[in-house]
Structure formats: structure tokens, C-alpha cells
Amino acid sequence: MAKKATAKDRARLDALIQEATVDCYNDSDQHMGVVTMAEENVVCPFPAKVIGEEVKVVELHSRRSGFGLDAVCRYKGKDYKIDINSLEWPKKKPKGFEWIEAYQAWCATL
């Protein structure tokens, strides 16, 4: 069970979302702003798990259409696109992980 976000945590995420969406006019623009910040600031590669299997996340990509953020996961020499919300995160989060949290917080507002 995930811990409930504190007011301080929420304020930090709100500030990141504001930074990413400052010049945006609609939900589509905001989505691209938050996704772009995640793509640019989360340092890949990093380890994670998908359905209990160890993978290496080598890139983050926005979807070609619609909302969403995919992790390109390398497993046994092949790359697979997995929705970012399907990852099991390691205890030591990758550098820039706060942008994943901001993305998830922004999605929760839709």
C-alpha cells in the first residue's frame, strides 16, 4: 500500500507540474510538458521489475497518440514498451524520479 502524500510532498509535486506546464493552454499541452520533463530528467538506464522479472529501463517515451508514458524495458536482449505505471520500482529510485511522481500526480487530476 502506498503511503499517503503529505502536504509538503503535494506542494513539491505541484511546483514541478507548474514548472512543466507554465506555458500550456490545454490538457494535451500539459501532458506533453510533463512527459517531456520526465523524458529529459529521469536518468536511464536503471533497474526495475515487470511482473516480478528484473528489467533494465533504457528510455522513456511518450505515446504516439493519446496520453501515456512508456518505459522501454530491456529483457533478455529485447526491448519492450511498458506503461510506466506497470513498473515495480527499486528501493533506490533513479535520478529524476520526482518527474515520474509529478507525471503520476498530474494524471490523477484528469
XYZ file of C-alpha atoms in Angstrom:
110
model
C 0.000 0.000 0.000
C 1.402 3.385 -0.983
C 1.844 5.956 1.727
C -0.416 8.985 1.652
C 1.264 12.102 0.268
C 1.954 14.788 2.823
C 1.138 18.445 2.223
C 4.875 19.058 1.696
C 5.071 16.240 -0.887
C 1.989 17.574 -2.684
C 3.413 21.121 -2.745
C 6.694 19.813 -4.233
C 4.817 17.908 -6.952
C 2.558 20.883 -7.657
C 5.655 23.062 -8.144
C 7.113 20.556 -10.631
C 3.819 20.350 -12.511
C 3.628 24.145 -12.621
C 7.188 24.291 -13.989
C 6.342 21.781 -16.724
C 3.009 23.324 -17.712
C 3.603 27.069 -17.309
C 3.027 27.902 -20.997
C 0.378 25.274 -21.701
C -3.155 26.012 -22.901
C -4.936 22.653 -22.603
C -4.617 19.104 -21.257
C -2.743 17.910 -24.345
C -0.134 20.665 -23.986
C 0.169 19.952 -20.259
C 0.601 16.230 -20.895
C 3.436 16.888 -23.330
C 5.046 19.326 -20.894
C 5.084 16.860 -18.002
C 6.134 13.912 -20.199
C 8.935 15.937 -21.783
C 10.293 16.855 -18.356
C 10.244 13.171 -17.342
C 11.978 12.120 -20.563
C 14.661 14.785 -20.110
C 15.268 14.441 -16.364
C 14.922 10.770 -15.422
C 18.367 9.227 -15.840
C 18.331 5.940 -17.739
C 19.286 3.151 -17.609
C 18.028 1.954 -14.242
C 16.782 -1.378 -12.899
C 13.120 -2.141 -12.281
C 10.798 -5.137 -12.286
C 7.888 -6.032 -14.521
C 5.632 -8.859 -13.288
C 8.426 -9.867 -10.936
C 11.141 -10.067 -13.608
C 14.234 -7.859 -13.486
C 14.490 -5.465 -16.438
C 16.649 -2.510 -17.360
C 14.755 0.660 -18.261
C 16.776 2.171 -21.083
C 14.490 5.041 -22.198
C 11.227 6.824 -21.520
C 8.893 7.703 -24.430
C 5.605 9.487 -24.847
C 2.951 7.603 -26.757
C 2.383 8.347 -30.434
C -1.250 9.171 -29.722
C -3.232 9.840 -26.591
C -1.921 10.276 -23.092
C 0.691 7.986 -21.589
C 4.337 7.463 -20.792
C 6.116 4.236 -21.684
C 9.328 2.795 -20.314
C 11.480 0.959 -22.846
C 12.491 -2.104 -20.855
C 15.319 -4.384 -21.942
C 14.812 -8.030 -21.003
C 16.965 -10.872 -22.303
C 18.309 -8.732 -25.130
C 14.940 -7.470 -26.403
C 13.240 -4.104 -25.843
C 9.608 -3.845 -24.746
C 7.453 -0.752 -24.218
C 5.712 -0.939 -20.857
C 3.379 1.629 -19.321
C 5.333 3.494 -16.651
C 2.643 2.640 -14.089
C 3.293 -1.085 -14.577
C 6.867 -0.895 -13.278
C 7.873 -2.125 -9.845
C 10.370 0.499 -8.688
C 13.602 -0.375 -6.885
C 14.177 0.957 -3.372
C 16.824 3.290 -4.761
C 14.896 5.376 -7.257
C 16.644 6.696 -10.381
C 17.870 10.265 -10.500
C 14.999 12.486 -11.637
C 12.313 10.140 -10.237
C 10.433 13.162 -8.901
C 9.336 13.796 -12.508
C 7.692 10.359 -12.638
C 5.873 11.259 -9.429
C 4.860 14.612 -10.939
C 3.596 12.868 -14.076
C 1.535 10.449 -11.988
C 0.168 13.304 -9.845
C -0.787 15.264 -12.978
C -2.573 12.199 -14.419
C -4.555 11.869 -11.194
C -6.035 15.329 -11.794
C -7.709 14.302 -15.080
